[in-house]
């Protein structure tokens, strides 16, 4: 009788121990995981936000060659193609390399392009009149959710990591259905 | 006969349906007189419209302001079809003005696209917004373009 009772007590203790161990494991995972992801976000988010902000600030200040360097390769290529197409539509011909170098060095094409751009888009819409939220963050691409004060839907500004540095994907964000006719 | 220097401001141009764009840092090319501007207009199959008022435009016409360098006053506009004007400018050696026109057109559409994207968001309505922007960019003039152009300033 005593032996049975002792055996029953042992089983009960064992089950209790297993239960406590399981609880400890669950709690430790619950506390550790968020800390790990927070640490990843904090380390990654600054350069992403900095790149996006700096691009629009440089554009606003008229430093077009510097802002050009903060654009993704795909965006730069697309802008060059757009200018070439516009000139072709006018009956002219421009060399791709010529256009690229002009944008890189802040030349005649670059100045006229960005001045026309800024005549139709005020960077303050993004810099001052919008709320920024961190969206998706991955190893090589990220999104900043930009909520303009007068808009009911956000814009998701895409950035891409190229050669170790973050670049703004202007055309990847906004050009999805746009094309020059 | 008074001889004066007039200036083609590279990016101070009018594109039908979009508006006047100007910049203090514009690349400028200089011509000797209005007569040269008239010659360019003739070569482009267009016309030279005297006066500072922005001319009404139709189809794919472009109006290029001619500005007196000393005073900054707009003397007139070369009005011609875009492609013809570009060819005439290139033929006369004003290649930077011609390429600037293309850059301005591309930049205008790009800026409007970004503004639309920020304004309506990129998650659902971008296709509609972009279509509206492109449609506006290539629409013919002769609508309210004169009124909208006159309101802007350029030099």
Short mmCIF file of C-alpha atoms in Angstrom, two decimals:
data_model
loop_
_atom_site.label_atom_id
_atom_site.label_comp_id
_atom_site.label_asym_id
_atom_site.label_seq_id
_atom_site.Cartn_x
_atom_site.Cartn_y
_atom_site.Cartn_z
CA UNK A 1 0.00 0.00 0.00
CA UNK A 2 2.73 2.35 0.96
CA UNK A 3 4.79 1.32 -2.09
CA UNK A 4 1.89 2.06 -4.45
CA UNK A 5 1.39 5.44 -2.88
CA UNK A 6 5.10 6.20 -3.14
CA UNK A 7 5.08 5.15 -6.82
CA UNK A 8 2.03 7.31 -7.52
CA UNK A 9 3.76 10.23 -5.79
CA UNK A 10 6.89 9.74 -7.92
CA UNK A 11 4.88 9.76 -11.13
CA UNK A 12 3.13 12.90 -10.00
CA UNK A 13 6.45 14.60 -9.20
CA UNK A 14 7.92 13.54 -12.51
CA UNK A 15 4.96 14.95 -14.43
CA UNK A 16 5.19 18.15 -12.44
CA UNK A 17 8.89 18.43 -13.25
CA UNK A 18 8.28 17.90 -16.94
CA UNK A 19 5.53 20.48 -16.87
CA UNK A 20 7.76 23.04 -15.15
CA UNK A 21 10.59 22.36 -17.57
CA UNK A 22 8.27 22.85 -20.54
CA UNK A 23 7.02 26.14 -19.11
CA UNK A 24 10.56 27.34 -18.59
CA UNK A 25 11.48 26.49 -22.17
CA UNK A 26 8.44 28.25 -23.59
CA UNK A 27 9.05 31.35 -21.51
CA UNK A 28 12.71 31.53 -22.41
CA UNK A 29 11.94 31.29 -26.12
CA UNK A 30 9.26 33.93 -25.77
CA UNK A 31 11.68 36.37 -24.15
CA UNK A 32 14.73 35.62 -26.25
CA UNK A 33 13.21 35.81 -29.76
CA UNK A 34 11.84 39.38 -29.63
CA UNK A 35 15.13 40.59 -28.22
CA UNK A 36 17.02 39.00 -31.13
CA UNK A 37 14.72 40.53 -33.78
CA UNK A 38 14.83 43.96 -32.12
CA UNK A 39 18.60 43.86 -32.16
CA UNK A 40 18.55 43.00 -35.90
CA UNK A 41 16.14 45.84 -36.70
CA UNK A 42 18.07 48.42 -34.70
CA UNK A 43 21.31 47.51 -36.41
CA UNK A 44 19.80 47.55 -39.88
CA UNK A 45 17.30 50.35 -39.84
CA UNK A 46 19.50 53.43 -39.43
CA UNK A 47 21.36 53.21 -42.74
CA UNK A 48 18.10 52.48 -44.55
CA UNK A 49 16.32 55.52 -43.16
CA UNK A 50 19.43 57.65 -43.56
CA UNK A 51 19.77 56.77 -47.25
CA UNK A 52 16.14 57.55 -48.00
CA UNK A 53 16.18 60.85 -46.14
CA UNK A 54 19.52 61.95 -47.56
CA UNK A 55 18.38 61.27 -51.12
CA UNK A 56 15.39 63.61 -50.84
CA UNK A 57 17.37 66.22 -48.92
CA UNK A 58 20.11 66.30 -51.56
CA UNK A 59 17.50 66.54 -54.29
CA UNK A 60 15.85 69.43 -52.50
CA UNK A 61 19.20 71.21 -52.15
CA UNK A 62 19.95 70.78 -55.84
CA UNK A 63 22.89 68.45 -55.34
CA UNK A 64 21.86 66.23 -58.21
CA UNK A 65 25.08 64.30 -58.76
CA UNK A 66 25.20 63.30 -55.08
CA UNK A 67 21.55 62.27 -55.06
CA UNK A 68 22.14 60.28 -58.26
CA UNK A 69 24.65 58.13 -56.38
CA UNK A 70 22.01 57.17 -53.84
CA UNK A 71 19.72 55.69 -56.48
CA UNK A 72 19.61 51.99 -57.24
CA UNK A 73 21.23 50.75 -60.44
CA UNK A 74 17.83 49.85 -61.85
CA UNK A 75 16.49 53.34 -61.17
CA UNK A 76 19.51 55.01 -62.76
CA UNK A 77 19.22 52.81 -65.83
CA UNK A 78 15.52 53.46 -66.14
CA UNK A 79 15.90 57.25 -65.92
CA UNK A 80 18.60 57.17 -68.56
CA UNK A 81 16.34 55.11 -70.83
CA UNK A 82 13.43 57.48 -70.21
CA UNK A 83 15.51 60.50 -71.29
CA UNK A 84 16.81 58.65 -74.33
CA UNK A 85 13.27 57.66 -75.32
CA UNK A 86 12.03 61.23 -74.86
CA UNK A 87 14.78 62.53 -77.11
CA UNK A 88 14.17 59.79 -79.67
CA UNK A 89 10.50 60.75 -79.71
CA UNK A 90 11.66 64.26 -80.59
CA UNK A 91 13.67 62.87 -83.48
CA UNK A 92 17.05 63.03 -81.81
CA UNK A 93 19.58 60.44 -80.75
CA UNK A 94 21.53 60.30 -77.51
CA UNK A 95 24.14 57.79 -76.49
CA UNK A 96 23.34 55.89 -73.27
CA UNK A 97 26.85 56.45 -71.91
CA UNK A 98 26.58 60.15 -72.65
CA UNK A 99 23.37 60.42 -70.64
CA UNK A 100 24.74 58.33 -67.78
CA UNK A 101 27.87 60.45 -67.50
CA UNK A 102 25.81 63.60 -67.60
CA UNK A 103 23.70 62.47 -64.65
CA UNK A 104 26.76 61.25 -62.78
CA UNK A 105 28.52 64.59 -63.21
CA UNK A 106 25.51 66.86 -62.76
CA UNK A 107 25.54 68.12 -66.34
CA UNK A 108 23.02 69.81 -68.61
CA UNK A 109 20.69 66.82 -68.94
CA UNK A 110 20.83 66.11 -65.20
CA UNK A 111 20.10 69.70 -64.22
CA UNK A 112 17.17 70.00 -66.57
CA UNK A 113 15.75 66.59 -65.65
CA UNK A 114 15.81 67.13 -61.91
CA UNK A 115 14.66 70.73 -62.10
CA UNK A 116 11.65 69.60 -64.12
CA UNK A 117 11.19 66.73 -61.66
CA UNK A 118 11.19 69.16 -58.72
CA UNK A 119 8.77 71.45 -60.50
CA UNK A 120 6.28 68.62 -60.33
CA UNK A 121 7.23 66.97 -57.06
CA UNK A 122 8.03 68.70 -53.79
CA UNK A 123 10.37 66.59 -51.60
CA UNK A 124 8.72 68.11 -48.54
CA UNK A 125 5.74 65.89 -49.31
CA UNK A 126 7.94 63.06 -48.08
CA UNK A 127 10.38 64.85 -45.77
CA UNK A 128 7.97 66.99 -43.78
CA UNK A 129 4.38 66.14 -44.65
CA UNK A 130 4.55 62.38 -44.24
CA UNK A 131 4.91 59.87 -41.43
CA UNK A 132 7.61 57.28 -41.92
CA UNK A 133 7.26 53.72 -40.64
CA UNK A 134 9.61 50.81 -40.94
CA UNK A 135 8.21 48.17 -43.20
CA UNK A 136 9.83 45.08 -44.56
CA UNK A 137 13.52 44.60 -43.76
CA UNK A 138 15.43 41.83 -45.47
CA UNK A 139 19.08 41.22 -46.17
CA UNK A 140 19.09 43.01 -49.54
CA UNK A 141 15.86 44.91 -49.72
CA UNK A 142 13.71 46.99 -47.44
CA UNK A 143 10.61 49.11 -47.48
CA UNK A 144 9.79 52.35 -45.74
CA UNK A 145 6.09 52.99 -45.42
CA UNK A 146 5.39 56.62 -46.16
CA UNK A 147 2.02 57.98 -45.14
CA UNK A 148 1.40 61.35 -46.72
CA UNK A 149 -0.94 63.46 -44.62
CA UNK A 150 -3.50 63.85 -47.39
CA UNK A 151 -3.38 60.29 -48.64
CA UNK A 152 -5.59 57.42 -47.57
CA UNK A 153 -3.12 54.81 -48.76
CA UNK A 154 0.62 54.63 -48.01
CA UNK A 155 3.48 54.58 -50.44
CA UNK A 156 6.04 51.84 -49.83
CA UNK A 157 9.42 53.26 -50.72
CA UNK A 158 11.69 50.43 -51.77
CA UNK A 159 15.41 50.33 -51.04
CA UNK A 160 18.00 47.83 -52.17
CA UNK A 161 21.38 46.89 -50.84
CA UNK A 162 23.97 47.11 -53.61
CA UNK A 163 27.64 46.50 -52.97
CA UNK A 164 27.09 46.82 -49.24
CA UNK A 165 25.22 50.12 -49.27
CA UNK A 166 21.55 50.93 -49.39
CA UNK A 167 20.13 52.65 -52.46
CA UNK A 168 16.73 54.17 -53.14
CA UNK A 169 14.62 52.29 -55.67
CA UNK A 170 12.69 55.26 -57.04
CA UNK A 171 11.53 53.62 -60.24
CA UNK A 172 11.00 50.25 -58.55
CA UNK A 173 8.62 52.05 -56.18
CA UNK A 174 6.77 54.43 -58.46
CA UNK A 175 7.30 53.37 -62.06
CA UNK A 176 5.47 50.05 -61.98
CA UNK A 177 2.97 50.95 -64.68
CA UNK A 178 4.47 54.17 -65.99
CA UNK A 179 5.99 54.43 -69.40
CA UNK A 180 6.77 57.23 -71.72
CA UNK A 181 4.70 57.02 -74.85
CA UNK B 1 19.94 98.61 -86.16
CA UNK B 2 20.03 97.59 -82.58
CA UNK B 3 22.08 94.51 -81.94
CA UNK B 4 21.41 92.62 -78.80
CA UNK B 5 22.09 89.28 -77.36
CA UNK B 6 19.24 86.98 -76.79
CA UNK B 7 19.39 83.82 -74.81
CA UNK B 8 17.79 80.47 -75.23
CA UNK B 9 17.26 79.23 -71.73
CA UNK B 10 17.75 75.52 -72.01
CA UNK B 11 15.08 74.47 -69.65
CA UNK B 12 12.74 77.42 -69.82
CA UNK B 13 10.44 75.83 -72.30
CA UNK B 14 6.76 75.24 -72.65
CA UNK B 15 5.35 71.81 -73.28
CA UNK B 16 1.69 71.62 -74.09
CA UNK B 17 -0.46 70.46 -71.24
CA UNK B 18 2.32 70.52 -68.62
CA UNK B 19 3.49 74.03 -67.82
CA UNK B 20 6.45 76.33 -67.67
CA UNK B 21 9.62 75.11 -66.08
CA UNK B 22 12.47 77.39 -65.19
CA UNK B 23 15.66 77.43 -63.25
CA UNK B 24 18.25 79.95 -62.21
CA UNK B 25 20.94 77.39 -62.98
CA UNK B 26 19.73 76.61 -66.48
CA UNK B 27 22.27 75.97 -69.16
CA UNK B 28 21.93 78.82 -71.61
CA UNK B 29 22.95 79.23 -75.19
CA UNK B 30 23.16 82.64 -76.77
CA UNK B 31 22.08 83.80 -80.18
CA UNK B 32 22.92 87.13 -81.74
CA UNK B 33 19.46 88.45 -82.38
CA UNK B 34 15.78 87.71 -82.74
CA UNK B 35 16.43 87.22 -86.44
CA UNK B 36 18.28 84.02 -85.62
CA UNK B 37 15.33 82.84 -83.56
CA UNK B 38 13.03 83.55 -86.50
CA UNK B 39 15.33 81.58 -88.75
CA UNK B 40 15.28 78.60 -86.38
CA UNK B 41 11.49 78.82 -86.25
CA UNK B 42 11.31 78.84 -90.04
CA UNK B 43 13.69 75.89 -90.31
CA UNK B 44 11.54 74.02 -87.84
CA UNK B 45 8.45 74.64 -89.92
CA UNK B 46 7.01 76.71 -87.13
CA UNK B 47 6.64 80.34 -86.29
CA UNK B 48 8.15 83.05 -84.14
CA UNK B 49 5.57 84.69 -81.89
CA UNK B 50 6.67 88.03 -80.53
CA UNK B 51 5.78 89.18 -77.07
CA UNK B 52 6.09 87.76 -73.59
CA UNK B 53 2.69 86.10 -73.47
CA UNK B 54 2.84 82.32 -73.72
CA UNK B 55 1.34 81.22 -77.03
CA UNK B 56 -1.42 78.65 -77.30
CA UNK B 57 -0.13 75.28 -78.37
CA UNK B 58 -1.68 72.38 -80.24
CA UNK B 59 -0.73 68.76 -80.71
CA UNK B 60 2.89 68.12 -79.83
CA UNK B 61 3.98 71.71 -80.27
CA UNK B 62 6.59 73.24 -78.03
CA UNK B 63 7.16 76.91 -77.31
CA UNK B 64 10.74 77.93 -76.60
CA UNK B 65 11.10 81.37 -74.96
CA UNK B 66 13.64 83.80 -76.36
CA UNK B 67 14.95 86.04 -73.62
CA UNK B 68 16.97 89.23 -73.81
CA UNK B 69 20.08 88.51 -71.80
CA UNK B 70 20.55 92.00 -70.40
CA UNK B 71 17.06 92.45 -69.05
CA UNK B 72 15.72 88.93 -68.71
CA UNK B 73 12.68 90.02 -70.65
CA UNK B 74 10.93 87.46 -72.81
CA UNK B 75 11.00 88.82 -76.34
CA UNK B 76 9.05 86.05 -77.99
CA UNK B 77 8.66 82.32 -78.50
CA UNK B 78 9.66 79.85 -81.16
CA UNK B 79 6.61 77.68 -81.68
CA UNK B 80 7.02 74.44 -83.60
CA UNK B 81 6.42 70.71 -83.47
CA UNK B 82 8.83 69.22 -80.94
CA UNK B 83 10.68 66.91 -83.31
CA UNK B 84 11.09 69.66 -85.92
CA UNK B 85 12.31 72.14 -83.32
CA UNK B 86 14.86 69.68 -81.98
CA UNK B 87 16.16 69.04 -85.50
CA UNK B 88 16.35 72.77 -86.23
CA UNK B 89 18.14 73.49 -82.94
CA UNK B 90 20.62 70.70 -83.55
CA UNK B 91 21.12 71.92 -87.10
CA UNK B 92 21.88 75.40 -85.80
CA UNK B 93 24.33 74.00 -83.27
CA UNK B 94 22.15 74.43 -80.19
CA UNK B 95 22.45 70.81 -79.16
CA UNK B 96 22.29 71.47 -75.43
CA UNK B 97 18.94 73.19 -75.74
CA UNK B 98 17.59 70.25 -77.70
CA UNK B 99 18.78 67.64 -75.19
CA UNK B 100 17.53 69.81 -72.36
CA UNK B 101 14.06 69.69 -73.87
CA UNK B 102 14.10 65.89 -73.72
CA UNK B 103 15.41 65.94 -70.17
CA UNK B 104 12.69 68.36 -69.13
CA UNK B 105 9.97 66.23 -70.67
CA UNK B 106 11.23 63.06 -68.97
CA UNK B 107 11.77 64.83 -65.65
CA UNK B 108 8.32 66.39 -65.73
CA UNK B 109 6.59 63.05 -66.17
CA UNK B 110 8.83 61.46 -63.53
CA UNK B 111 8.14 64.15 -60.96
CA UNK B 112 4.42 64.01 -61.56
CA UNK B 113 4.50 60.21 -61.25
CA UNK B 114 6.25 60.34 -57.88
CA UNK B 115 3.90 63.05 -56.65
CA UNK B 116 0.93 60.93 -57.70
CA UNK B 117 2.43 57.85 -56.07
CA UNK B 118 2.96 59.64 -52.78
CA UNK B 119 -0.41 61.32 -53.03
CA UNK B 120 -2.52 58.24 -53.61
CA UNK B 121 -0.18 55.56 -52.30
CA UNK B 122 1.62 52.81 -54.16
CA UNK B 123 -0.32 49.89 -52.79
CA UNK B 124 -3.45 49.96 -54.93
CA UNK B 125 -4.00 53.01 -57.10
CA UNK B 126 -0.62 53.54 -58.76
CA UNK B 127 -1.66 52.17 -62.14
CA UNK B 128 -4.55 54.61 -62.36
CA UNK B 129 -2.47 57.53 -61.13
CA UNK B 130 0.35 56.78 -63.54
CA UNK B 131 -2.05 56.48 -66.44
CA UNK B 132 -3.55 59.84 -65.59
CA UNK B 133 -0.12 61.44 -65.39
CA UNK B 134 1.06 60.02 -68.71
CA UNK B 135 -2.21 60.97 -70.35
CA UNK B 136 -1.88 64.54 -69.11
CA UNK B 137 1.71 64.72 -70.25
CA UNK B 138 0.94 63.86 -73.84
CA UNK B 139 -2.39 65.61 -74.17
CA UNK B 140 -2.71 68.21 -76.88
CA UNK B 141 -2.53 71.91 -76.14
CA UNK B 142 -5.01 74.53 -77.07
CA UNK B 143 -7.03 73.83 -73.97
CA UNK B 144 -6.22 75.94 -70.95
CA UNK B 145 -2.51 75.82 -71.57
CA UNK B 146 -2.20 79.54 -72.28
CA UNK B 147 -3.76 80.49 -68.98
CA UNK B 148 -1.65 78.08 -66.96
CA UNK B 149 1.56 79.06 -68.71
CA UNK B 150 0.98 82.78 -68.25
CA UNK B 151 0.72 82.32 -64.50
CA UNK B 152 4.23 80.90 -64.19
CA UNK B 153 7.39 82.89 -64.20
CA UNK B 154 10.63 82.02 -65.89
CA UNK B 155 13.90 83.62 -66.84
#
